[in-house]
mmCIF file with all atom_site columns, C-alpha atoms and ligand atoms in Angstrom:
data_model
loop_
_atom_site.group_PDB
_atom_site.id
_atom_site.type_symbol
_atom_site.label_atom_id
_atom_site.label_alt_id
_atom_site.label_comp_id
_atom_site.label_asym_id
_atom_site.label_entity_id
_atom_site.label_seq_id
_atom_site.pdbx_PDB_ins_code
_atom_site.Cartn_x
_atom_site.Cartn_y
_atom_site.Cartn_z
_atom_site.occupancy
_atom_site.B_iso_or_equiv
_atom_site.pdbx_formal_charge
_atom_site.auth_seq_id
_atom_site.auth_comp_id
_atom_site.auth_asym_id
_atom_site.auth_atom_id
_atom_site.pdbx_PDB_model_num
ATOM   1   C  CA  . MET A 1 1   ? -12.341 60.143 32.706 1.00 0.00 ? 1   MET A CA  1
ATOM   2   C  CA  . HIS A 1 2   ? -13.948 57.316 34.735 1.00 0.00 ? 2   HIS A CA  1
ATOM   3   C  CA  . ARG A 1 3   ? -17.410 56.474 33.381 1.00 0.00 ? 3   ARG A CA  1
ATOM   4   C  CA  . ASP A 1 4   ? -19.121 56.955 36.780 1.00 0.00 ? 4   ASP A CA  1
ATOM   5   C  CA  . LEU A 1 5   ? -18.106 60.616 36.833 1.00 0.00 ? 5   LEU A CA  1
ATOM   6   C  CA  . GLU A 1 6   ? -20.084 63.654 35.747 1.00 0.00 ? 6   GLU A CA  1
ATOM   7   C  CA  . GLN A 1 7   ? -16.983 65.803 35.334 1.00 0.00 ? 7   GLN A CA  1
ATOM   8   C  CA  . ILE A 1 8   ? -13.426 66.258 36.575 1.00 0.00 ? 8   ILE A CA  1
ATOM   9   C  CA  . LEU A 1 9   ? -13.260 69.025 39.178 1.00 0.00 ? 9   LEU A CA  1
ATOM   10  C  CA  . VAL A 1 10  ? -9.557  69.092 40.094 1.00 0.00 ? 10  VAL A CA  1
ATOM   11  C  CA  . THR A 1 11  ? -7.087  67.735 37.543 1.00 0.00 ? 11  THR A CA  1
ATOM   12  C  CA  . GLU A 1 12  ? -3.878  65.882 38.378 1.00 0.00 ? 12  GLU A CA  1
ATOM   13  C  CA  . ARG A 1 13  ? -1.886  68.943 37.367 1.00 0.00 ? 13  ARG A CA  1
ATOM   14  C  CA  . LYS A 1 14  ? -3.957  71.244 39.572 1.00 0.00 ? 14  LYS A CA  1
ATOM   15  C  CA  . LEU A 1 15  ? -3.606  68.826 42.511 1.00 0.00 ? 15  LEU A CA  1
ATOM   16  C  CA  . SER A 1 16  ? 0.149   68.841 42.247 1.00 0.00 ? 16  SER A CA  1
ATOM   17  C  CA  . GLN A 1 17  ? 0.195   72.655 42.134 1.00 0.00 ? 17  GLN A CA  1
ATOM   18  C  CA  . LEU A 1 18  ? -2.025  73.094 45.155 1.00 0.00 ? 18  LEU A CA  1
ATOM   19  C  CA  . VAL A 1 19  ? -0.071  70.525 47.182 1.00 0.00 ? 19  VAL A CA  1
ATOM   20  C  CA  . LYS A 1 20  ? 3.133   72.508 46.603 1.00 0.00 ? 20  LYS A CA  1
ATOM   21  C  CA  . ARG A 1 21  ? 1.414   75.785 47.440 1.00 0.00 ? 21  ARG A CA  1
ATOM   22  C  CA  . ILE A 1 22  ? 0.077   74.433 50.751 1.00 0.00 ? 22  ILE A CA  1
ATOM   23  C  CA  . ALA A 1 23  ? 3.466   72.913 51.659 1.00 0.00 ? 23  ALA A CA  1
ATOM   24  C  CA  . ASN A 1 24  ? 5.106   76.313 51.086 1.00 0.00 ? 24  ASN A CA  1
ATOM   25  C  CA  . GLU A 1 25  ? 2.583   77.994 53.378 1.00 0.00 ? 25  GLU A CA  1
ATOM   26  C  CA  . ILE A 1 26  ? 3.193   75.389 56.093 1.00 0.00 ? 26  ILE A CA  1
ATOM   27  C  CA  . ASN A 1 27  ? 6.979   75.709 55.705 1.00 0.00 ? 27  ASN A CA  1
ATOM   28  C  CA  . LYS A 1 28  ? 6.727   79.478 56.159 1.00 0.00 ? 28  LYS A CA  1
ATOM   29  C  CA  . ASP A 1 29  ? 4.477   79.230 59.226 1.00 0.00 ? 29  ASP A CA  1
ATOM   30  C  CA  . LEU A 1 30  ? 6.492   76.543 61.013 1.00 0.00 ? 30  LEU A CA  1
ATOM   31  C  CA  . ASN A 1 31  ? 9.819   78.201 60.225 1.00 0.00 ? 31  ASN A CA  1
ATOM   32  C  CA  . GLY A 1 32  ? 11.863  75.029 60.794 1.00 0.00 ? 32  GLY A CA  1
ATOM   33  C  CA  . GLU A 1 33  ? 10.066  73.847 63.944 1.00 0.00 ? 33  GLU A CA  1
ATOM   34  C  CA  . PRO A 1 34  ? 9.344   70.098 64.083 1.00 0.00 ? 34  PRO A CA  1
ATOM   35  C  CA  . LEU A 1 35  ? 5.893   68.976 62.995 1.00 0.00 ? 35  LEU A CA  1
ATOM   36  C  CA  . LEU A 1 36  ? 3.717   65.961 63.737 1.00 0.00 ? 36  LEU A CA  1
ATOM   37  C  CA  . VAL A 1 37  ? 1.554   65.272 60.689 1.00 0.00 ? 37  VAL A CA  1
ATOM   38  C  CA  . VAL A 1 38  ? -1.638  63.444 61.652 1.00 0.00 ? 38  VAL A CA  1
ATOM   39  C  CA  . ILE A 1 39  ? -3.242  61.792 58.667 1.00 0.00 ? 39  ILE A CA  1
ATOM   40  C  CA  . ILE A 1 40  ? -6.950  61.072 58.865 1.00 0.00 ? 40  ILE A CA  1
ATOM   41  C  CA  . LEU A 1 41  ? -7.537  57.626 57.359 1.00 0.00 ? 41  LEU A CA  1
ATOM   42  C  CA  . LYS A 1 42  ? -8.323  56.648 54.756 1.00 0.00 ? 42  LYS A CA  1
ATOM   43  C  CA  . GLY A 1 43  ? -9.195  59.463 52.370 1.00 0.00 ? 43  GLY A CA  1
ATOM   44  C  CA  . SER A 1 44  ? -6.321  61.810 53.205 1.00 0.00 ? 44  SER A CA  1
ATOM   45  C  CA  . THR A 1 45  ? -3.473  59.412 52.483 1.00 0.00 ? 45  THR A CA  1
ATOM   46  C  CA  . PRO A 1 46  ? -2.728  60.238 48.812 1.00 0.00 ? 46  PRO A CA  1
ATOM   47  C  CA  . PHE A 1 47  ? -2.836  63.964 49.591 1.00 0.00 ? 47  PHE A CA  1
ATOM   48  C  CA  . ALA A 1 48  ? -0.711  63.592 52.744 1.00 0.00 ? 48  ALA A CA  1
ATOM   49  C  CA  . MET A 1 49  ? 1.888   61.415 51.011 1.00 0.00 ? 49  MET A CA  1
ATOM   50  C  CA  . ASP A 1 50  ? 2.325   64.052 48.312 1.00 0.00 ? 50  ASP A CA  1
ATOM   51  C  CA  . LEU A 1 51  ? 2.309   66.928 50.809 1.00 0.00 ? 51  LEU A CA  1
ATOM   52  C  CA  . ILE A 1 52  ? 5.007   65.623 53.184 1.00 0.00 ? 52  ILE A CA  1
ATOM   53  C  CA  . LYS A 1 53  ? 7.518   65.355 50.319 1.00 0.00 ? 53  LYS A CA  1
ATOM   54  C  CA  . HIS A 1 54  ? 7.508   69.149 50.129 1.00 0.00 ? 54  HIS A CA  1
ATOM   55  C  CA  . LEU A 1 55  ? 7.766   69.882 53.862 1.00 0.00 ? 55  LEU A CA  1
ATOM   56  C  CA  . ASP A 1 56  ? 11.195  71.065 54.940 1.00 0.00 ? 56  ASP A CA  1
ATOM   57  C  CA  . MET A 1 57  ? 11.092  70.784 58.772 1.00 0.00 ? 57  MET A CA  1
ATOM   58  C  CA  . PRO A 1 58  ? 11.656  67.580 60.813 1.00 0.00 ? 58  PRO A CA  1
ATOM   59  C  CA  . VAL A 1 59  ? 8.422   65.619 60.221 1.00 0.00 ? 59  VAL A CA  1
ATOM   60  C  CA  . GLU A 1 60  ? 6.787   62.772 62.119 1.00 0.00 ? 60  GLU A CA  1
ATOM   61  C  CA  . MET A 1 61  ? 3.673   60.960 60.912 1.00 0.00 ? 61  MET A CA  1
ATOM   62  C  CA  . ASP A 1 62  ? 0.807   59.381 62.751 1.00 0.00 ? 62  ASP A CA  1
ATOM   63  C  CA  . PHE A 1 63  ? -2.641  58.126 61.789 1.00 0.00 ? 63  PHE A CA  1
ATOM   64  C  CA  . MET A 1 64  ? -6.155  58.494 63.076 1.00 0.00 ? 64  MET A CA  1
ATOM   65  C  CA  . GLN A 1 65  ? -9.404  56.997 61.844 1.00 0.00 ? 65  GLN A CA  1
ATOM   66  C  CA  . VAL A 1 66  ? -12.905 58.167 62.596 1.00 0.00 ? 66  VAL A CA  1
ATOM   67  C  CA  . SER A 1 67  ? -16.194 56.684 61.474 1.00 0.00 ? 67  SER A CA  1
ATOM   68  C  CA  . SER A 1 68  ? -17.060 57.510 57.912 1.00 0.00 ? 68  SER A CA  1
ATOM   69  C  CA  . TYR A 1 69  ? -20.248 57.904 55.923 1.00 0.00 ? 69  TYR A CA  1
ATOM   70  C  CA  . GLY A 1 70  ? -20.211 54.265 54.922 1.00 0.00 ? 70  GLY A CA  1
ATOM   71  C  CA  . LYS A 1 71  ? -22.676 53.953 52.090 1.00 0.00 ? 71  LYS A CA  1
ATOM   72  C  CA  . SER A 1 72  ? -24.331 57.328 52.567 1.00 0.00 ? 72  SER A CA  1
ATOM   73  C  CA  . THR A 1 73  ? -23.353 60.714 51.134 1.00 0.00 ? 73  THR A CA  1
ATOM   74  C  CA  . SER A 1 74  ? -23.998 62.936 54.141 1.00 0.00 ? 74  SER A CA  1
ATOM   75  C  CA  . SER A 1 75  ? -22.491 63.163 57.606 1.00 0.00 ? 75  SER A CA  1
ATOM   76  C  CA  . SER A 1 76  ? -24.440 61.998 60.661 1.00 0.00 ? 76  SER A CA  1
ATOM   77  C  CA  . GLY A 1 77  ? -22.811 64.465 63.047 1.00 0.00 ? 77  GLY A CA  1
ATOM   78  C  CA  . PHE A 1 78  ? -21.950 61.524 65.277 1.00 0.00 ? 78  PHE A CA  1
ATOM   79  C  CA  . ILE A 1 79  ? -18.215 60.905 65.070 1.00 0.00 ? 79  ILE A CA  1
ATOM   80  C  CA  . ASN A 1 80  ? -16.751 57.638 66.304 1.00 0.00 ? 80  ASN A CA  1
ATOM   81  C  CA  . LEU A 1 81  ? -12.997 57.320 66.977 1.00 0.00 ? 81  LEU A CA  1
ATOM   82  C  CA  . LYS A 1 82  ? -11.906 54.025 65.375 1.00 0.00 ? 82  LYS A CA  1
ATOM   83  C  CA  . LYS A 1 83  ? -8.151  54.440 65.658 1.00 0.00 ? 83  LYS A CA  1
ATOM   84  C  CA  . ASP A 1 84  ? -6.199  56.911 67.765 1.00 0.00 ? 84  ASP A CA  1
ATOM   85  C  CA  . ILE A 1 85  ? -2.642  58.208 67.253 1.00 0.00 ? 85  ILE A CA  1
ATOM   86  C  CA  . GLU A 1 86  ? 0.098   56.344 69.092 1.00 0.00 ? 86  GLU A CA  1
ATOM   87  C  CA  . GLN A 1 87  ? 1.947   59.077 70.918 1.00 0.00 ? 87  GLN A CA  1
ATOM   88  C  CA  . ASP A 1 88  ? 1.856   61.778 73.524 1.00 0.00 ? 88  ASP A CA  1
ATOM   89  C  CA  . ILE A 1 89  ? 1.456   65.103 71.705 1.00 0.00 ? 89  ILE A CA  1
ATOM   90  C  CA  . THR A 1 90  ? 2.138   67.351 74.682 1.00 0.00 ? 90  THR A CA  1
ATOM   91  C  CA  . GLY A 1 91  ? 4.158   70.346 73.483 1.00 0.00 ? 91  GLY A CA  1
ATOM   92  C  CA  . LYS A 1 92  ? 4.131   69.296 69.831 1.00 0.00 ? 92  LYS A CA  1
ATOM   93  C  CA  . ASN A 1 93  ? 3.108   71.209 66.732 1.00 0.00 ? 93  ASN A CA  1
ATOM   94  C  CA  . VAL A 1 94  ? 0.372   69.139 65.138 1.00 0.00 ? 94  VAL A CA  1
ATOM   95  C  CA  . LEU A 1 95  ? -0.924  69.355 61.593 1.00 0.00 ? 95  LEU A CA  1
ATOM   96  C  CA  . ILE A 1 96  ? -4.175  67.502 60.923 1.00 0.00 ? 96  ILE A CA  1
ATOM   97  C  CA  . VAL A 1 97  ? -4.421  66.457 57.291 1.00 0.00 ? 97  VAL A CA  1
ATOM   98  C  CA  . GLU A 1 98  ? -7.941  65.855 55.999 1.00 0.00 ? 98  GLU A CA  1
ATOM   99  C  CA  . ASP A 1 99  ? -9.310  65.138 52.535 1.00 0.00 ? 99  ASP A CA  1
ATOM   100 C  CA  . ILE A 1 100 ? -12.426 67.283 52.702 1.00 0.00 ? 100 ILE A CA  1
ATOM   101 C  CA  . ILE A 1 101 ? -14.271 69.481 55.171 1.00 0.00 ? 101 ILE A CA  1
ATOM   102 C  CA  . ASP A 1 102 ? -18.007 69.330 54.803 1.00 0.00 ? 102 ASP A CA  1
ATOM   103 C  CA  . SER A 1 103 ? -20.154 69.896 57.935 1.00 0.00 ? 103 SER A CA  1
ATOM   104 C  CA  . GLY A 1 104 ? -16.972 70.454 59.972 1.00 0.00 ? 104 GLY A CA  1
ATOM   105 C  CA  . ASN A 1 105 ? -18.001 67.879 62.612 1.00 0.00 ? 105 ASN A CA  1
ATOM   106 C  CA  . THR A 1 106 ? -14.985 65.610 62.079 1.00 0.00 ? 106 THR A CA  1
ATOM   107 C  CA  . LEU A 1 107 ? -12.316 68.299 62.207 1.00 0.00 ? 107 LEU A CA  1
ATOM   108 C  CA  . TYR A 1 108 ? -13.931 70.143 65.096 1.00 0.00 ? 108 TYR A CA  1
ATOM   109 C  CA  . LYS A 1 109 ? -13.915 66.983 67.176 1.00 0.00 ? 109 LYS A CA  1
ATOM   110 C  CA  . ILE A 1 110 ? -10.306 66.049 66.344 1.00 0.00 ? 110 ILE A CA  1
ATOM   111 C  CA  . LYS A 1 111 ? -8.965  69.560 66.854 1.00 0.00 ? 111 LYS A CA  1
ATOM   112 C  CA  . THR A 1 112 ? -10.650 69.870 70.248 1.00 0.00 ? 112 THR A CA  1
ATOM   113 C  CA  . LEU A 1 113 ? -9.274  66.469 71.272 1.00 0.00 ? 113 LEU A CA  1
ATOM   114 C  CA  . PHE A 1 114 ? -5.703  67.489 70.403 1.00 0.00 ? 114 PHE A CA  1
ATOM   115 C  CA  . GLN A 1 115 ? -6.020  70.848 72.156 1.00 0.00 ? 115 GLN A CA  1
ATOM   116 C  CA  . ASP A 1 116 ? -7.234  69.046 75.286 1.00 0.00 ? 116 ASP A CA  1
ATOM   117 C  CA  . ARG A 1 117 ? -4.104  66.867 75.102 1.00 0.00 ? 117 ARG A CA  1
ATOM   118 C  CA  . ASN A 1 118 ? -1.971  70.006 75.355 1.00 0.00 ? 118 ASN A CA  1
ATOM   119 C  CA  . ALA A 1 119 ? -0.404  70.152 71.922 1.00 0.00 ? 119 ALA A CA  1
ATOM   120 C  CA  . LYS A 1 120 ? 1.753   73.246 71.409 1.00 0.00 ? 120 LYS A CA  1
ATOM   121 C  CA  . SER A 1 121 ? -0.242  74.120 68.305 1.00 0.00 ? 121 SER A CA  1
ATOM   122 C  CA  . VAL A 1 122 ? -2.945  72.433 66.244 1.00 0.00 ? 122 VAL A CA  1
ATOM   123 C  CA  . ARG A 1 123 ? -3.320  73.365 62.591 1.00 0.00 ? 123 ARG A CA  1
ATOM   124 C  CA  . ILE A 1 124 ? -5.778  72.026 60.063 1.00 0.00 ? 124 ILE A CA  1
ATOM   125 C  CA  . CYS A 1 125 ? -5.051  71.359 56.441 1.00 0.00 ? 125 CYS A CA  1
ATOM   126 C  CA  . THR A 1 126 ? -7.683  70.144 53.996 1.00 0.00 ? 126 THR A CA  1
ATOM   127 C  CA  . LEU A 1 127 ? -7.444  69.335 50.333 1.00 0.00 ? 127 LEU A CA  1
ATOM   128 C  CA  . LEU A 1 128 ? -11.054 70.303 49.612 1.00 0.00 ? 128 LEU A CA  1
ATOM   129 C  CA  . ASP A 1 129 ? -13.552 72.581 51.315 1.00 0.00 ? 129 ASP A CA  1
ATOM   130 C  CA  . LYS A 1 130 ? -17.330 72.663 50.821 1.00 0.00 ? 130 LYS A CA  1
ATOM   131 C  CA  . PRO A 1 131 ? -18.029 75.924 52.697 1.00 0.00 ? 131 PRO A CA  1
ATOM   132 C  CA  . SER A 1 132 ? -21.724 75.929 51.827 1.00 0.00 ? 132 SER A CA  1
ATOM   133 C  CA  . ARG A 1 133 ? -22.227 72.790 53.922 1.00 0.00 ? 133 ARG A CA  1
ATOM   134 C  CA  . ARG A 1 134 ? -20.621 73.983 57.151 1.00 0.00 ? 134 ARG A CA  1
ATOM   135 C  CA  . VAL A 1 135 ? -22.593 73.304 60.353 1.00 0.00 ? 135 VAL A CA  1
ATOM   136 C  CA  . VAL A 1 136 ? -19.803 73.643 62.938 1.00 0.00 ? 136 VAL A CA  1
ATOM   137 C  CA  . ASP A 1 137 ? -17.508 76.676 62.877 1.00 0.00 ? 137 ASP A CA  1
ATOM   138 C  CA  . VAL A 1 138 ? -13.934 75.412 62.719 1.00 0.00 ? 138 VAL A CA  1
ATOM   139 C  CA  . LYS A 1 139 ? -10.879 77.406 61.607 1.00 0.00 ? 139 LYS A CA  1
ATOM   140 C  CA  . VAL A 1 140 ? -9.102  75.773 58.692 1.00 0.00 ? 140 VAL A CA  1
ATOM   141 C  CA  . ASP A 1 141 ? -5.517  76.987 58.267 1.00 0.00 ? 141 ASP A CA  1
ATOM   142 C  CA  . TYR A 1 142 ? -4.745  75.580 54.820 1.00 0.00 ? 142 TYR A CA  1
ATOM   143 C  CA  . VAL A 1 143 ? -7.239  74.839 52.048 1.00 0.00 ? 143 VAL A CA  1
ATOM   144 C  CA  . GLY A 1 144 ? -6.374  73.298 48.681 1.00 0.00 ? 144 GLY A CA  1
ATOM   145 C  CA  . THR A 1 145 ? -9.473  74.487 46.902 1.00 0.00 ? 145 THR A CA  1
ATOM   146 C  CA  . GLU A 1 146 ? -13.108 75.263 47.624 1.00 0.00 ? 146 GLU A CA  1
ATOM   147 C  CA  . ILE A 1 147 ? -15.666 73.189 45.773 1.00 0.00 ? 147 ILE A CA  1
ATOM   148 C  CA  . PRO A 1 148 ? -19.441 73.425 45.282 1.00 0.00 ? 148 PRO A CA  1
ATOM   149 C  CA  . ASP A 1 149 ? -21.904 71.191 47.123 1.00 0.00 ? 149 ASP A CA  1
ATOM   150 C  CA  . GLU A 1 150 ? -21.388 68.077 44.994 1.00 0.00 ? 150 GLU A CA  1
ATOM   151 C  CA  . PHE A 1 151 ? -20.364 64.593 46.070 1.00 0.00 ? 151 PHE A CA  1
ATOM   152 C  CA  . VAL A 1 152 ? -16.804 64.085 44.851 1.00 0.00 ? 152 VAL A CA  1
ATOM   153 C  CA  . VAL A 1 153 ? -14.479 61.097 44.626 1.00 0.00 ? 153 VAL A CA  1
ATOM   154 C  CA  . GLY A 1 154 ? -10.881 60.363 43.654 1.00 0.00 ? 154 GLY A CA  1
ATOM   155 C  CA  . TYR A 1 155 ? -7.372  61.114 44.991 1.00 0.00 ? 155 TYR A CA  1
ATOM   156 C  CA  . GLY A 1 156 ? -8.305  59.293 48.211 1.00 0.00 ? 156 GLY A CA  1
ATOM   157 C  CA  . LEU A 1 157 ? -11.983 60.244 48.398 1.00 0.00 ? 157 LEU A CA  1
ATOM   158 C  CA  . ASP A 1 158 ? -14.407 57.372 48.156 1.00 0.00 ? 158 ASP A CA  1
ATOM   159 C  CA  . TYR A 1 159 ? -17.988 56.381 47.701 1.00 0.00 ? 159 TYR A CA  1
ATOM   160 C  CA  . ASN A 1 160 ? -18.563 53.005 49.368 1.00 0.00 ? 160 ASN A CA  1
ATOM   161 C  CA  . GLU A 1 161 ? -14.750 52.438 49.368 1.00 0.00 ? 161 GLU A CA  1
ATOM   162 C  CA  . GLN A 1 162 ? -14.494 52.850 45.600 1.00 0.00 ? 162 GLN A CA  1
ATOM   163 C  CA  . TYR A 1 163 ? -12.690 55.437 43.406 1.00 0.00 ? 163 TYR A CA  1
ATOM   164 C  CA  . ARG A 1 164 ? -9.906  56.282 45.906 1.00 0.00 ? 164 ARG A CA  1
ATOM   165 C  CA  . ASN A 1 165 ? -7.285  55.374 43.295 1.00 0.00 ? 165 ASN A CA  1
ATOM   166 C  CA  . LEU A 1 166 ? -8.359  57.912 40.670 1.00 0.00 ? 166 LEU A CA  1
ATOM   167 C  CA  . PRO A 1 167 ? -5.517  60.426 40.145 1.00 0.00 ? 167 PRO A CA  1
ATOM   168 C  CA  . TYR A 1 168 ? -7.935  63.394 39.986 1.00 0.00 ? 168 TYR A CA  1
ATOM   169 C  CA  . VAL A 1 169 ? -11.025 64.610 41.863 1.00 0.00 ? 169 VAL A CA  1
ATOM   170 C  CA  . GLY A 1 170 ? -14.353 64.337 40.046 1.00 0.00 ? 170 GLY A CA  1
ATOM   171 C  CA  . VAL A 1 171 ? -18.094 64.687 40.634 1.00 0.00 ? 171 VAL A CA  1
ATOM   172 C  CA  . LEU A 1 172 ? -19.808 61.313 41.020 1.00 0.00 ? 172 LEU A CA  1
ATOM   173 C  CA  . LYS A 1 173 ? -22.865 60.770 38.821 1.00 0.00 ? 173 LYS A CA  1
ATOM   174 C  CA  . LYS A 1 174 ? -26.015 60.888 40.950 1.00 0.00 ? 174 LYS A CA  1
ATOM   175 C  CA  . SER A 1 175 ? -27.235 57.688 39.274 1.00 0.00 ? 175 SER A CA  1
ATOM   176 C  CA  . VAL A 1 176 ? -24.438 55.837 41.085 1.00 0.00 ? 176 VAL A CA  1
ATOM   177 C  CA  . TYR A 1 177 ? -25.881 56.579 44.538 1.00 0.00 ? 177 TYR A CA  1
ATOM   178 C  CA  . THR A 1 178 ? -29.598 57.104 43.915 1.00 0.00 ? 178 THR A CA  1
ATOM   179 C  CA  . ASN A 1 179 ? -31.981 54.450 42.686 1.00 0.00 ? 179 ASN A CA  1
HETATM 180 P  P1  . IMP B 2 .   ? -17.672 66.413 57.935 1.00 0.00 ? 1   IMP B P1  1
HETATM 181 O  O1  . IMP B 2 .   ? -17.473 65.801 59.299 1.00 0.00 ? 1   IMP B O1  1
HETATM 182 O  O2  . IMP B 2 .   ? -19.128 66.555 57.586 1.00 0.00 ? 1   IMP B O2  1
HETATM 183 O  O3  . IMP B 2 .   ? -16.904 67.706 57.726 1.00 0.00 ? 1   IMP B O3  1
HETATM 184 O  O4  . IMP B 2 .   ? -17.216 65.353 56.885 1.00 0.00 ? 1   IMP B O4  1
HETATM 185 C  C1  . IMP B 2 .   ? -15.922 65.120 56.573 1.00 0.00 ? 1   IMP B C1  1
HETATM 186 C  C2  . IMP B 2 .   ? -15.770 63.710 56.019 1.00 0.00 ? 1   IMP B C2  1
HETATM 187 O  O5  . IMP B 2 .   ? -16.882 63.341 55.201 1.00 0.00 ? 1   IMP B O5  1
HETATM 188 C  C3  . IMP B 2 .   ? -14.565 63.609 55.124 1.00 0.00 ? 1   IMP B C3  1
HETATM 189 O  O6  . IMP B 2 .   ? -13.451 63.172 55.844 1.00 0.00 ? 1   IMP B O6  1
HETATM 190 C  C4  . IMP B 2 .   ? -14.975 62.614 54.072 1.00 0.00 ? 1   IMP B C4  1
HETATM 191 O  O7  . IMP B 2 .   ? -14.610 61.313 54.467 1.00 0.00 ? 1   IMP B O7  1
HETATM 192 C  C5  . IMP B 2 .   ? -16.470 62.683 54.020 1.00 0.00 ? 1   IMP B C5  1
HETATM 193 N  N1  . IMP B 2 .   ? -16.954 63.464 52.851 1.00 0.00 ? 1   IMP B N1  1
HETATM 194 C  C6  . IMP B 2 .   ? -17.565 64.662 52.861 1.00 0.00 ? 1   IMP B C6  1
HETATM 195 N  N2  . IMP B 2 .   ? -17.880 65.074 51.623 1.00 0.00 ? 1   IMP B N2  1
HETATM 196 C  C7  . IMP B 2 .   ? -17.450 64.093 50.793 1.00 0.00 ? 1   IMP B C7  1
HETATM 197 C  C8  . IMP B 2 .   ? -17.474 63.941 49.347 1.00 0.00 ? 1   IMP B C8  1
HETATM 198 O  O8  . IMP B 2 .   ? -17.942 64.791 48.567 1.00 0.00 ? 1   IMP B O8  1
HETATM 199 N  N3  . IMP B 2 .   ? -16.925 62.794 48.874 1.00 0.00 ? 1   IMP B N3  1
HETATM 200 C  C9  . IMP B 2 .   ? -16.382 61.836 49.669 1.00 0.00 ? 1   IMP B C9  1
HETATM 201 N  N4  . IMP B 2 .   ? -16.339 61.942 51.006 1.00 0.00 ? 1   IMP B N4  1
HETATM 202 C  C10 . IMP B 2 .   ? -16.869 63.059 51.573 1.00 0.00 ? 1   IMP B C10 1
HETATM 203 MG MG1 . MG  B 3 .   ? -14.798 59.040 53.672 1.00 0.00 ? 2   MG  B MG1 1
#
């Protein structure tokens, strides 16, 4: 385990199991219909890359980036669109892939944006869910696993751009971000 971590919360083995489980759920729901997978940069990329390997419908990928926490550990509620997707989504089935849902601000904003652009359907998939922190009510269709209110890193999730490369998800020691 990385020395900046308190504990490992989701092991590599558990991650691979939950990715397959979510992909199966998506495959069932889409029933062969084409899907546009929108990956929210940067944190969702390891999860999304693993997930798409198990999807069995025709898949397209696109990327979106919104403003992140930067060097803080809580969301401001103000979401800034840094990079938009590159296509018209009218009539398409869209799956938003996110690393973690916390306040819900980010996903609420992106989902509303895609609905306004007349997508055929907009689904949300998140690796991790911190339900105790929810401020905005947003329906999440696929959840990897719920976690307690702890700041976590690894498997794409960062603190100050670090730890994204860890192959598991772990709780960051408070001493790393408080002084
Ligand atoms: P929300 O808008 O408050 O739901 O925040 C979602 C975003 O906050 C995620 O996409 C993450 O980038 C970031 N985030 C929330 N909790 C954590 C965490 O525990 N570790 C790392 N990033 C987090
Ligand atoms: Mg982030």
